[in-house]
Protein backbone atom coordinates (compact mmCIF):
# COMPACT_ATOMS: atom_id res chain seq x y z
CA ASP A 1 -12.53 2.82 -11.59
CA SER A 2 -14.61 1.23 -13.98
CA ASP A 3 -16.28 4.73 -14.33
CA ASN A 4 -13.85 5.97 -16.38
CA ARG A 5 -15.18 4.19 -19.13
CA ASN A 6 -11.51 3.53 -20.64
CA PRO A 7 -12.86 0.19 -22.35
CA GLY A 8 -8.93 -0.93 -23.29
CA GLU A 9 -7.85 -1.19 -20.01
CA THR A 10 -7.27 -4.75 -18.43
CA LEU A 11 -8.61 -6.53 -15.19
CA GLU A 12 -4.59 -6.22 -14.19
CA GLU A 13 -4.52 -2.38 -14.74
CA GLN A 14 -7.24 -1.92 -12.74
CA MET A 15 -5.85 -3.85 -10.11
CA ASP A 16 -3.01 -1.68 -10.02
CA THR A 17 -5.12 1.25 -10.19
CA VAL A 18 -6.87 0.13 -7.04
CA ILE A 19 -3.77 -0.91 -5.11
CA ASN A 20 -2.47 2.33 -6.10
CA LEU A 21 -5.16 4.59 -5.04
CA THR A 22 -6.65 2.42 -1.78
CA THR A 23 -4.81 3.87 1.36
CA LYS A 24 -7.15 2.52 4.29
CA SER A 25 -7.66 -1.09 3.55
CA HIS A 26 -6.11 -4.35 2.26
CA VAL A 27 -6.22 -5.22 -1.19
CA THR A 28 -5.66 -8.75 -1.96
CA LEU A 29 -5.45 -10.51 -5.01
CA PHE A 30 -7.05 -13.92 -5.83
CA GLY A 31 -8.45 -16.55 -7.52
CA ASP A 32 -7.31 -17.56 -11.37
CA GLN A 33 -4.64 -15.20 -12.75
CA SER A 34 -4.61 -16.35 -15.72
CA ILE A 35 -7.39 -13.80 -16.93
CA ALA A 36 -5.37 -10.61 -15.48
CA ALA A 37 -4.88 -9.59 -19.46
CA GLU A 38 -8.91 -9.71 -20.11
CA PRO A 39 -9.94 -6.00 -20.79
CA ILE A 40 -12.45 -5.02 -18.20
CA THR A 41 -15.12 -4.74 -21.01
CA SER A 42 -15.63 -8.72 -20.88
CA PHE A 43 -17.07 -8.57 -17.80
CA GLU A 44 -18.63 -5.38 -17.70
CA GLY A 45 -20.12 -4.67 -20.85
CA ALA A 46 -19.04 -2.74 -23.97
CA GLY A 47 -18.94 0.73 -22.26
CA THR A 48 -21.30 2.21 -24.76
CA GLU A 49 -23.79 3.76 -22.41
CA VAL A 50 -23.98 7.38 -21.29
CA ALA A 51 -20.96 8.69 -19.54
CA LEU A 52 -21.96 9.91 -16.35
CA GLN A 53 -23.04 13.50 -15.95
CA THR A 54 -21.17 14.72 -13.04
CA PRO A 55 -17.36 13.17 -13.26
CA PRO A 56 -16.70 11.47 -9.49
CA PRO A 57 -14.63 13.02 -6.87
CA PRO A 58 -11.28 13.20 -6.67
CA ARG A 59 -9.27 10.19 -5.69
CA GLY A 60 -6.39 9.83 -3.69
CA THR A 61 -6.48 13.38 -2.28
CA ASP A 62 -5.09 14.30 1.43
CA ALA A 63 -8.95 15.48 2.45
CA GLN A 64 -10.35 11.80 1.05
CA ARG A 65 -7.49 10.00 3.44
CA ALA A 66 -7.95 11.90 6.14
CA ALA A 67 -12.11 11.59 6.49
CA SER A 68 -11.10 7.82 5.61
CA ILE A 69 -11.43 5.28 8.60
CA ARG A 70 -9.51 1.82 8.22
CA SER A 71 -11.74 -0.65 7.98
CA GLU A 72 -10.09 -2.76 11.09
CA ASP A 73 -10.60 0.62 13.29
CA ALA A 74 -14.34 0.87 12.77
CA ALA A 75 -15.40 -0.67 15.72
CA LEU A 76 -12.41 1.07 18.05
CA THR A 77 -13.68 4.73 16.26
CA SER A 78 -17.15 4.11 16.90
CA ALA A 79 -17.06 3.17 20.25
CA PHE A 80 -15.03 6.05 20.65
CA TYR A 81 -16.77 8.83 19.35
CA ARG A 82 -20.23 7.26 21.12
CA PHE A 83 -17.49 7.29 24.68
CA LEU A 84 -16.55 10.80 23.60
CA HIS A 85 -20.49 12.37 22.88
CA ASP A 86 -21.73 10.41 25.74
CA THR A 87 -24.36 8.69 23.55
CA ASP A 88 -24.07 5.37 24.61
CA HIS A 89 -23.00 4.45 27.89
CA LEU A 90 -21.76 1.16 27.16
CA ALA A 91 -19.41 2.60 24.37
CA ALA A 92 -16.36 3.05 27.50
CA ASP A 93 -16.26 -0.48 27.99
CA GLU A 94 -16.79 -1.64 24.65
CA LEU A 95 -13.70 0.90 24.15
CA ILE A 96 -11.61 -0.28 26.67
CA ALA A 97 -12.22 -3.85 25.67
CA GLY A 98 -11.63 -3.11 22.17
CA VAL A 99 -7.94 -1.86 22.87
CA GLN A 100 -7.03 -4.24 24.94
CA GLN A 101 -8.14 -7.01 22.15
CA ARG A 102 -6.49 -5.02 19.67
CA GLN A 103 -2.96 -4.62 21.92
CA LEU A 104 -3.18 -8.27 22.54
CA ALA A 105 -3.75 -8.95 18.82
CA ARG A 106 -0.37 -6.99 17.85
CA ARG A 107 1.70 -8.36 20.95
CA ARG A 108 0.78 -11.77 19.28
CA PHE A 109 1.58 -10.62 16.01
CA ASP A 110 4.55 -9.31 16.86
CA ALA A 111 6.06 -12.06 18.65
CA ILE A 112 5.02 -14.72 15.71
CA ALA A 113 6.98 -12.03 12.95
CA ARG A 114 9.67 -11.69 16.05
CA ALA A 115 10.08 -15.76 16.11
CA LEU A 116 10.25 -16.25 12.32
CA THR A 117 12.38 -13.12 10.86
CA GLY A 118 14.10 -12.20 13.96
CA SER A 119 12.56 -8.57 13.91
CA GLY A 120 8.80 -6.98 14.88
CA LEU A 121 6.36 -6.38 12.65
CA GLY A 122 7.52 -2.88 11.89
CA ALA A 123 10.31 -4.67 9.73
CA LEU A 124 8.61 -7.44 7.98
CA PRO A 125 8.47 -6.69 4.20
CA PRO A 126 5.03 -6.36 2.36
CA ARG A 127 4.53 -9.19 -0.06
CA ALA A 128 5.57 -8.61 -3.56
CA ALA A 129 3.63 -11.85 -4.77
CA PRO A 130 0.13 -12.82 -4.57
CA VAL A 131 -1.12 -14.21 -1.30
CA ASP A 132 -0.59 -18.10 -0.82
CA ASP A 133 -3.61 -19.33 0.02
CA ALA A 134 -3.03 -22.82 1.66
CA CYS A 135 -0.46 -21.40 3.99
CA HIS A 136 -2.74 -18.37 4.69
CA TYR A 137 -5.66 -20.94 5.28
CA ALA A 138 -3.33 -23.01 7.35
CA ALA A 139 -1.79 -20.00 9.23
CA HIS A 140 -5.72 -18.68 10.12
CA LYS A 141 -6.46 -22.12 11.29
CA ALA A 142 -3.61 -22.36 13.69
CA TYR A 143 -4.85 -18.91 14.68
CA VAL A 144 -8.31 -19.92 15.75
CA GLY A 145 -7.07 -22.99 17.19
CA SER A 146 -4.31 -21.56 19.50
CA CYS A 147 -5.10 -18.22 20.16
CA GLY A 148 -9.14 -18.65 19.73
CA GLU A 149 -11.98 -17.04 17.59
CA TRP A 150 -10.77 -14.34 14.91
CA HIS A 151 -12.12 -11.54 15.88
CA GLU A 152 -12.79 -8.02 14.76
CA MET A 153 -9.48 -6.29 16.80
CA ALA A 154 -6.92 -9.05 14.56
CA LEU A 155 -8.56 -7.99 11.33
CA ALA A 156 -5.64 -5.84 10.87
CA PHE A 157 -3.04 -8.71 10.75
CA SER A 158 -4.64 -10.89 8.72
CA SER A 159 -2.41 -8.95 5.75
CA THR A 160 0.62 -10.18 8.41
CA LEU A 161 0.07 -13.61 8.00
CA ALA A 162 0.19 -13.90 4.07
CA ASP A 163 3.24 -11.57 4.62
CA LEU A 164 4.60 -14.11 7.29
CA CYS A 165 3.76 -16.82 4.36
CA GLU A 166 5.45 -15.35 1.35
CA GLN A 167 8.46 -14.73 4.04
CA GLN A 168 8.73 -18.49 4.72
CA GLY A 169 7.99 -19.47 1.29
CA GLY A 170 4.85 -21.00 1.88
CA ARG A 171 6.16 -23.63 4.33
CA THR A 172 3.67 -23.35 7.07
CA GLU A 173 5.45 -25.86 9.84
CA ALA A 174 7.54 -22.95 11.42
CA LEU A 175 4.54 -20.21 11.05
CA VAL A 176 2.13 -23.05 13.17
CA GLY A 177 4.75 -23.22 15.50
CA ALA A 178 5.00 -19.44 15.87
CA ILE A 179 1.60 -18.97 16.27
CA ALA A 180 1.20 -21.91 19.06
CA ALA A 181 3.93 -20.28 20.89
CA ALA A 182 2.61 -16.80 21.00
CA CYS A 183 -0.54 -17.64 22.17
CA ALA A 184 0.53 -20.48 25.00
């Protein structure tokens, strides 16, 4: 939200704003956290340029949320509307394949979560800390090795791997084993 021209805002404050306003995607915090207290102007300039003539549109409104499409749903949504409006004869096949891939990914990740926590995806608490990059990478590589290439219908579950890494305290052994079992 740099367009608000708040020269005293820190990177951490901006990240908090982004997290609070993002409803259709996964915000991930990564990299060097030691610069979080730095003002944004250290990276984007002093903010002395003329303010925008038109104020930005309101954020976080119900209308904005209703018009948004989650990034992991873009391919399914596109195929659905092309099928619905009969503009692409291949859209039905694409839609069916996409739904099947999404369901397979959902079943796999539910089985992985259930094996590690005793509960399915719905009971998994969201992360409270930044992503453990080493654990997430190991889990991703285990998924690709056991389940095949990561595809767009599994995209929504990348954050699930990060949540499970936190739940496991960064330990990968049980997580890698649960992934292998779910994809066997």
